[in-house]
């Protein structure tokens, strides 16, 4: 902040905002935003290179960089930018200074919160919302778990064969992944059904109580 402009409103000088993240389509680490000075910093500190884009040039790390090198370069670039006075958003997954224990605790807190919401859910739409977080195609709990298992299975079968071991564990794993995909689809169908249940509908398993007849009346 530089002071107050005529009329009493504060004035701010905001430097270019820079985002360093992993592109979900190409899996490349990219740096978006900034000026020529910032470009020099990310190239020097983080190993980024110039790249043309549909909305103008940007910076990315080379295809040949290992994952650990990508994280180290992204963190170094972010720190150098911050020291130079830039505003930076660094994808937490690329931050080598973050502790894995903290990430695990954050994941546990999220799951605990989701379980608490499930215990207190009172209507179809609320239940559908919880199921959406579990089965959403992009970032649901089960699709993310399936991606992890697929990464574990990738090329494991070939490596077991090459080493002269039985491929049974890898085959069992991919069968389990396929089963998880089928169950995820079933849960998506259940989610869709829950979303169509009116908020005023009685809970499953409950029946309306009969209204007692007025005294002295009979059919």
PDB file of C-alpha atoms in Angstrom:
ATOM      1  CA  UNK A   1       0.000   0.000   0.000  1.00  0.00           C
ATOM      2  CA  UNK A   2       1.383   3.403  -0.934  1.00  0.00           C
ATOM      3  CA  UNK A   3      -0.877   5.797   0.944  1.00  0.00           C
ATOM      4  CA  UNK A   4      -4.241   7.357   0.272  1.00  0.00           C
ATOM      5  CA  UNK A   5      -5.485   8.841  -2.935  1.00  0.00           C
ATOM      6  CA  UNK A   6      -7.541  12.035  -2.988  1.00  0.00           C
ATOM      7  CA  UNK A   7     -10.866  11.188  -1.407  1.00  0.00           C
ATOM      8  CA  UNK A   8      -9.410   8.842   1.201  1.00  0.00           C
ATOM      9  CA  UNK A   9      -9.318   5.553  -0.753  1.00  0.00           C
ATOM     10  CA  UNK A  10      -6.068   3.574  -0.243  1.00  0.00           C
ATOM     11  CA  UNK A  11      -3.837   2.877  -3.236  1.00  0.00           C
ATOM     12  CA  UNK A  12      -2.060  -0.434  -3.757  1.00  0.00           C
ATOM     13  CA  UNK A  13       0.775  -1.506  -6.005  1.00  0.00           C
ATOM     14  CA  UNK A  14       0.149  -5.154  -6.897  1.00  0.00           C
ATOM     15  CA  UNK A  15       2.926  -7.002  -8.704  1.00  0.00           C
ATOM     16  CA  UNK A  16       2.145  -9.593 -11.340  1.00  0.00           C
ATOM     17  CA  UNK A  17       0.583 -12.767  -9.959  1.00  0.00           C
ATOM     18  CA  UNK A  18       2.279 -16.017 -10.963  1.00  0.00           C
ATOM     19  CA  UNK A  19       0.869 -19.540 -10.729  1.00  0.00           C
ATOM     20  CA  UNK A  20       3.155 -22.577 -10.712  1.00  0.00           C
ATOM     21  CA  UNK A  21       1.225 -25.801 -11.101  1.00  0.00           C
ATOM     22  CA  UNK A  22       1.032 -29.102 -12.941  1.00  0.00           C
ATOM     23  CA  UNK A  23      -1.095 -29.097 -16.074  1.00  0.00           C
ATOM     24  CA  UNK A  24      -3.629 -31.952 -15.649  1.00  0.00           C
ATOM     25  CA  UNK A  25      -3.685 -32.748 -19.380  1.00  0.00           C
ATOM     26  CA  UNK A  26       0.028 -32.840 -20.185  1.00  0.00           C
ATOM     27  CA  UNK A  27       1.374 -33.410 -16.633  1.00  0.00           C
ATOM     28  CA  UNK A  28       3.957 -30.688 -17.314  1.00  0.00           C
ATOM     29  CA  UNK A  29       4.865 -28.205 -14.593  1.00  0.00           C
ATOM     30  CA  UNK A  30       4.000 -24.742 -15.900  1.00  0.00           C
ATOM     31  CA  UNK A  31       4.467 -21.166 -14.714  1.00  0.00           C
ATOM     32  CA  UNK A  32       1.750 -18.771 -15.836  1.00  0.00           C
ATOM     33  CA  UNK A  33       1.775 -15.001 -15.454  1.00  0.00           C
ATOM     34  CA  UNK A  34       4.444 -12.493 -14.584  1.00  0.00           C
ATOM     35  CA  UNK A  35       6.678 -10.207 -16.627  1.00  0.00           C
ATOM     36  CA  UNK A  36      10.093 -10.495 -18.277  1.00  0.00           C
ATOM     37  CA  UNK A  37      11.878 -10.227 -14.944  1.00  0.00           C
ATOM     38  CA  UNK A  38       9.773 -13.062 -13.532  1.00  0.00           C
ATOM     39  CA  UNK A  39      10.505 -15.098 -16.662  1.00  0.00           C
ATOM     40  CA  UNK A  40      14.214 -14.796 -16.017  1.00  0.00           C
ATOM     41  CA  UNK A  41      13.751 -15.884 -12.406  1.00  0.00           C
ATOM     42  CA  UNK A  42      11.785 -19.047 -13.195  1.00  0.00           C
ATOM     43  CA  UNK A  43      14.258 -19.967 -15.939  1.00  0.00           C
ATOM     44  CA  UNK A  44      17.282 -19.490 -13.704  1.00  0.00           C
ATOM     45  CA  UNK A  45      15.917 -20.869 -10.423  1.00  0.00           C
ATOM     46  CA  UNK A  46      13.491 -23.504 -11.637  1.00  0.00           C
ATOM     47  CA  UNK A  47      14.807 -24.753 -14.970  1.00  0.00           C
ATOM     48  CA  UNK A  48      11.746 -23.500 -16.901  1.00  0.00           C
ATOM     49  CA  UNK A  49      11.845 -22.824 -20.633  1.00  0.00           C
ATOM     50  CA  UNK A  50       9.781 -20.622 -22.928  1.00  0.00           C
ATOM     51  CA  UNK A  51       6.782 -22.217 -24.610  1.00  0.00           C
ATOM     52  CA  UNK A  52       4.109 -20.852 -26.967  1.00  0.00           C
ATOM     53  CA  UNK A  53       0.498 -21.096 -25.834  1.00  0.00           C
ATOM     54  CA  UNK A  54      -2.972 -20.366 -27.235  1.00  0.00           C
ATOM     55  CA  UNK A  55      -3.183 -17.258 -25.046  1.00  0.00           C
ATOM     56  CA  UNK A  56       0.404 -16.177 -25.373  1.00  0.00           C
ATOM     57  CA  UNK A  57       3.781 -17.503 -24.265  1.00  0.00           C
ATOM     58  CA  UNK A  58       4.237 -19.202 -20.912  1.00  0.00           C
ATOM     59  CA  UNK A  59       6.956 -21.220 -19.191  1.00  0.00           C
ATOM     60  CA  UNK A  60       7.222 -24.937 -18.529  1.00  0.00           C
ATOM     61  CA  UNK A  61       9.770 -27.405 -17.312  1.00  0.00           C
ATOM     62  CA  UNK A  62      11.332 -29.784 -19.881  1.00  0.00           C
ATOM     63  CA  UNK A  63       9.724 -33.157 -20.574  1.00  0.00           C
ATOM     64  CA  UNK A  64      12.902 -34.902 -19.468  1.00  0.00           C
ATOM     65  CA  UNK A  65      12.903 -33.642 -15.863  1.00  0.00           C
ATOM     66  CA  UNK A  66      12.276 -36.291 -13.214  1.00  0.00           C
ATOM     67  CA  UNK A  67       9.391 -35.774 -10.809  1.00  0.00           C
ATOM     68  CA  UNK A  68      11.679 -34.959  -7.866  1.00  0.00           C
ATOM     69  CA  UNK A  69      13.573 -32.444 -10.029  1.00  0.00           C
ATOM     70  CA  UNK A  70      10.276 -30.861 -11.071  1.00  0.00           C
ATOM     71  CA  UNK A  71       9.216 -30.356  -7.448  1.00  0.00           C
ATOM     72  CA  UNK A  72      12.644 -29.026  -6.447  1.00  0.00           C
ATOM     73  CA  UNK A  73      12.707 -26.593  -9.389  1.00  0.00           C
ATOM     74  CA  UNK A  74       9.138 -25.412  -8.815  1.00  0.00           C
ATOM     75  CA  UNK A  75       9.808 -24.759  -5.128  1.00  0.00           C
ATOM     76  CA  UNK A  76      13.070 -22.933  -5.868  1.00  0.00           C
ATOM     77  CA  UNK A  77      11.362 -20.770  -8.498  1.00  0.00           C
ATOM     78  CA  UNK A  78       8.510 -19.900  -6.144  1.00  0.00           C
ATOM     79  CA  UNK A  79      10.899 -18.901  -3.336  1.00  0.00           C
ATOM     80  CA  UNK A  80      12.991 -16.777  -5.707  1.00  0.00           C
ATOM     81  CA  UNK A  81       9.863 -15.032  -7.000  1.00  0.00           C
ATOM     82  CA  UNK A  82       8.633 -14.347  -3.483  1.00  0.00           C
ATOM     83  CA  UNK A  83      12.013 -12.892  -2.511  1.00  0.00           C
ATOM     84  CA  UNK A  84      11.809 -10.646  -5.586  1.00  0.00           C
ATOM     85  CA  UNK A  85       8.437  -9.311  -4.409  1.00  0.00           C
ATOM     86  CA  UNK A  86       6.047 -11.261  -6.631  1.00  0.00           C
ATOM     87  CA  UNK A  87       2.789 -12.848  -5.551  1.00  0.00           C
ATOM     88  CA  UNK A  88       2.995 -16.589  -6.178  1.00  0.00           C
ATOM     89  CA  UNK A  89       0.666 -19.554  -5.956  1.00  0.00           C
ATOM     90  CA  UNK A  90       2.593 -22.831  -5.805  1.00  0.00           C
ATOM     91  CA  UNK A  91       0.677 -26.068  -6.164  1.00  0.00           C
ATOM     92  CA  UNK A  92       1.040 -27.798  -2.757  1.00  0.00           C
ATOM     93  CA  UNK A  93       1.880 -31.067  -4.545  1.00  0.00           C
ATOM     94  CA  UNK A  94       5.001 -29.355  -5.956  1.00  0.00           C
ATOM     95  CA  UNK A  95       6.124 -27.801  -2.683  1.00  0.00           C
ATOM     96  CA  UNK A  96       9.111 -29.723  -1.328  1.00  0.00           C
ATOM     97  CA  UNK A  97       8.903 -27.761   1.926  1.00  0.00           C
ATOM     98  CA  UNK A  98       5.495 -29.175   2.799  1.00  0.00           C
ATOM     99  CA  UNK A  99       5.543 -32.158   5.117  1.00  0.00           C
ATOM    100  CA  UNK A 100       3.858 -35.361   4.045  1.00  0.00           C
ATOM    101  CA  UNK A 101       2.564 -35.833   7.586  1.00  0.00           C
ATOM    102  CA  UNK A 102       0.672 -32.561   7.232  1.00  0.00           C
ATOM    103  CA  UNK A 103      -0.799 -33.735   3.913  1.00  0.00           C
ATOM    104  CA  UNK A 104      -1.870 -37.013   5.513  1.00  0.00           C
ATOM    105  CA  UNK A 105      -3.458 -35.194   8.449  1.00  0.00           C
ATOM    106  CA  UNK A 106      -5.317 -32.880   6.076  1.00  0.00           C
ATOM    107  CA  UNK A 107      -6.626 -35.915   4.160  1.00  0.00           C
ATOM    108  CA  UNK A 108      -7.758 -37.531   7.408  1.00  0.00           C
ATOM    109  CA  UNK A 109      -9.534 -34.339   8.466  1.00  0.00           C
ATOM    110  CA  UNK A 110     -11.347 -34.211   5.128  1.00  0.00           C
ATOM    111  CA  UNK A 111     -12.491 -37.841   5.410  1.00  0.00           C
ATOM    112  CA  UNK A 112     -13.541 -37.359   9.035  1.00  0.00           C
ATOM    113  CA  UNK A 113     -15.570 -34.303   8.019  1.00  0.00           C
ATOM    114  CA  UNK A 114     -17.165 -36.258   5.173  1.00  0.00           C
ATOM    115  CA  UNK A 115     -18.097 -39.058   7.589  1.00  0.00           C
ATOM    116  CA  UNK A 116     -19.617 -36.542   9.999  1.00  0.00           C
ATOM    117  CA  UNK A 117     -21.704 -35.051   7.185  1.00  0.00           C
ATOM    118  CA  UNK A 118     -22.835 -38.546   6.213  1.00  0.00           C
ATOM    119  CA  UNK A 119     -23.949 -39.320   9.776  1.00  0.00           C
ATOM    120  CA  UNK A 120     -25.954 -36.093   9.933  1.00  0.00           C
ATOM    121  CA  UNK A 121     -27.407 -36.182   6.406  1.00  0.00           C
ATOM    122  CA  UNK A 122     -31.159 -35.653   6.557  1.00  0.00           C
ATOM    123  CA  UNK A 123     -32.341 -35.545   2.935  1.00  0.00           C
ATOM    124  CA  UNK A 124     -31.791 -36.977  -0.511  1.00  0.00           C
ATOM    125  CA  UNK A 125     -30.016 -33.907  -1.857  1.00  0.00           C
ATOM    126  CA  UNK A 126     -27.601 -33.852   1.075  1.00  0.00           C
ATOM    127  CA  UNK A 127     -26.847 -37.546   0.640  1.00  0.00           C
ATOM    128  CA  UNK A 128     -26.391 -37.001  -3.094  1.00  0.00           C
ATOM    129  CA  UNK A 129     -23.905 -34.205  -2.366  1.00  0.00           C
ATOM    130  CA  UNK A 130     -21.834 -36.519  -0.167  1.00  0.00           C
ATOM    131  CA  UNK A 131     -21.925 -39.300  -2.749  1.00  0.00           C
ATOM    132  CA  UNK A 132     -20.807 -36.798  -5.385  1.00  0.00           C
ATOM    133  CA  UNK A 133     -17.637 -36.092  -3.407  1.00  0.00           C
ATOM    134  CA  UNK A 134     -17.002 -39.832  -3.258  1.00  0.00           C
ATOM    135  CA  UNK A 135     -17.627 -40.709  -6.924  1.00  0.00           C
ATOM    136  CA  UNK A 136     -17.072 -37.462  -8.900  1.00  0.00           C
ATOM    137  CA  UNK A 137     -15.146 -38.439 -12.077  1.00  0.00           C
ATOM    138  CA  UNK A 138     -12.391 -35.822 -11.765  1.00  0.00           C
ATOM    139  CA  UNK A 139     -11.590 -35.582  -8.072  1.00  0.00           C
ATOM    140  CA  UNK A 140     -13.877 -37.967  -6.196  1.00  0.00           C
ATOM    141  CA  UNK A 141     -12.423 -40.179  -3.470  1.00  0.00           C
ATOM    142  CA  UNK A 142     -12.958 -43.456  -5.344  1.00  0.00           C
ATOM    143  CA  UNK A 143     -11.710 -42.280  -8.773  1.00  0.00           C
ATOM    144  CA  UNK A 144      -8.576 -40.895  -7.121  1.00  0.00           C
ATOM    145  CA  UNK A 145      -8.072 -44.216  -5.318  1.00  0.00           C
ATOM    146  CA  UNK A 146      -8.560 -46.033  -8.629  1.00  0.00           C
ATOM    147  CA  UNK A 147      -5.907 -43.796 -10.267  1.00  0.00           C
ATOM    148  CA  UNK A 148      -3.446 -44.610  -7.472  1.00  0.00           C
ATOM    149  CA  UNK A 149      -4.021 -48.338  -7.893  1.00  0.00           C
ATOM    150  CA  UNK A 150      -3.686 -48.057 -11.680  1.00  0.00           C
ATOM    151  CA  UNK A 151      -0.348 -46.258 -11.226  1.00  0.00           C
ATOM    152  CA  UNK A 152       0.770 -49.077  -8.953  1.00  0.00           C
ATOM    153  CA  UNK A 153      -0.289 -51.712 -11.485  1.00  0.00           C
ATOM    154  CA  UNK A 154       1.263 -50.020 -14.547  1.00  0.00           C
ATOM    155  CA  UNK A 155       4.044 -52.202 -15.940  1.00  0.00           C
ATOM    156  CA  UNK A 156       4.066 -54.287 -12.742  1.00  0.00           C
ATOM    157  CA  UNK A 157       2.825 -57.301 -14.701  1.00  0.00           C
ATOM    158  CA  UNK A 158       5.674 -57.022 -17.212  1.00  0.00           C
ATOM    159  CA  UNK A 159       8.264 -56.544 -14.499  1.00  0.00           C
ATOM    160  CA  UNK A 160       7.074 -59.636 -12.640  1.00  0.00           C
ATOM    161  CA  UNK A 161       7.312 -61.685 -15.841  1.00  0.00           C
ATOM    162  CA  UNK A 162      10.781 -60.307 -16.631  1.00  0.00           C
ATOM    163  CA  UNK A 163      11.971 -61.216 -13.150  1.00  0.00           C
ATOM    164  CA  UNK A 164      10.586 -64.735 -13.444  1.00  0.00           C
ATOM    165  CA  UNK A 165       7.917 -64.221 -10.790  1.00  0.00           C
ATOM    166  CA  UNK A 166       4.228 -65.061 -10.940  1.00  0.00           C
ATOM    167  CA  UNK A 167       2.094 -62.238 -12.291  1.00  0.00           C
ATOM    168  CA  UNK A 168      -0.801 -63.256 -10.030  1.00  0.00           C
ATOM    169  CA  UNK A 169      -0.500 -60.263  -7.651  1.00  0.00           C
ATOM    170  CA  UNK A 170      -0.640 -57.760 -10.538  1.00  0.00           C
ATOM    171  CA  UNK A 171      -3.546 -59.623 -12.139  1.00  0.00           C
ATOM    172  CA  UNK A 172      -5.445 -59.618  -8.843  1.00  0.00           C
ATOM    173  CA  UNK A 173      -4.775 -55.904  -8.484  1.00  0.00           C
ATOM    174  CA  UNK A 174      -6.170 -55.026 -11.917  1.00  0.00           C
ATOM    175  CA  UNK A 175      -9.209 -57.232 -11.252  1.00  0.00           C
ATOM    176  CA  UNK A 176      -9.768 -55.292  -8.045  1.00  0.00           C
ATOM    177  CA  UNK A 177      -9.396 -51.981  -9.902  1.00  0.00           C
ATOM    178  CA  UNK A 178     -12.001 -53.109 -12.437  1.00  0.00           C
ATOM    179  CA  UNK A 179     -14.325 -54.097  -9.601  1.00  0.00           C
ATOM    180  CA  UNK A 180     -13.811 -50.717  -7.973  1.00  0.00           C
ATOM    181  CA  UNK A 181     -14.773 -49.039 -11.257  1.00  0.00           C
ATOM    182  CA  UNK A 182     -18.000 -51.063 -11.408  1.00  0.00           C
ATOM    183  CA  UNK A 183     -18.877 -50.202  -7.804  1.00  0.00           C
ATOM    184  CA  UNK A 184     -18.127 -46.539  -8.493  1.00  0.00           C
ATOM    185  CA  UNK A 185     -20.618 -46.617 -11.376  1.00  0.00           C
ATOM    186  CA  UNK A 186     -23.237 -48.216  -9.113  1.00  0.00           C
ATOM    187  CA  UNK A 187     -22.679 -45.498  -6.513  1.00  0.00           C
ATOM    188  CA  UNK A 188     -23.069 -42.860  -9.225  1.00  0.00           C
ATOM    189  CA  UNK A 189     -26.455 -44.379 -10.085  1.00  0.00           C
ATOM    190  CA  UNK A 190     -27.426 -44.345  -6.397  1.00  0.00           C
ATOM    191  CA  UNK A 191     -26.312 -40.709  -6.181  1.00  0.00           C
ATOM    192  CA  UNK A 192     -28.578 -39.825  -9.103  1.00  0.00           C
ATOM    193  CA  UNK A 193     -31.520 -41.588  -7.468  1.00  0.00           C
ATOM    194  CA  UNK A 194     -30.879 -39.839  -4.145  1.00  0.00           C
ATOM    195  CA  UNK A 195     -30.798 -36.446  -5.875  1.00  0.00           C
ATOM    196  CA  UNK A 196     -34.335 -37.045  -7.182  1.00  0.00           C
ATOM    197  CA  UNK A 197     -35.816 -37.788  -3.753  1.00  0.00           C
ATOM    198  CA  UNK A 198     -37.871 -34.782  -2.545  1.00  0.00           C
ATOM    199  CA  UNK A 199     -36.684 -33.193   0.661  1.00  0.00           C
ATOM    200  CA  UNK A 200     -40.032 -33.936   2.330  1.00  0.00           C
ATOM    201  CA  UNK A 201     -40.014 -37.653   1.472  1.00  0.00           C
ATOM    202  CA  UNK A 202     -39.961 -40.021   4.474  1.00  0.00           C
ATOM    203  CA  UNK A 203     -36.747 -41.822   5.234  1.00  0.00           C
ATOM    204  CA  UNK A 204     -36.379 -45.343   3.764  1.00  0.00           C
ATOM    205  CA  UNK A 205     -37.868 -48.001   6.014  1.00  0.00           C
ATOM    206  CA  UNK A 206     -40.419 -45.709   7.604  1.00  0.00           C
ATOM    207  CA  UNK A 207     -44.153 -45.900   6.956  1.00  0.00           C
ATOM    208  CA  UNK A 208     -46.840 -43.376   7.580  1.00  0.00           C
ATOM    209  CA  UNK A 209     -48.744 -43.961  10.821  1.00  0.00           C
ATOM    210  CA  UNK A 210     -52.466 -44.739  10.353  1.00  0.00           C
ATOM    211  CA  UNK A 211     -54.859 -42.024  11.429  1.00  0.00           C
ATOM    212  CA  UNK A 212     -57.207 -43.370  14.138  1.00  0.00           C
ATOM    213  CA  UNK A 213     -60.912 -43.235  13.328  1.00  0.00           C
ATOM    214  CA  UNK A 214     -63.101 -40.768  15.224  1.00  0.00           C
ATOM    215  CA  UNK A 215     -64.906 -42.314  18.219  1.00  0.00           C
ATOM    216  CA  UNK A 216     -68.405 -43.669  17.425  1.00  0.00           C
ATOM    217  CA  UNK A 217     -67.804 -43.933  13.693  1.00  0.00           C
ATOM    218  CA  UNK A 218     -67.483 -47.113  11.723  1.00  0.00           C
ATOM    219  CA  UNK A 219     -67.632 -48.158   8.125  1.00  0.00           C
TER     220      UNK A 219
END
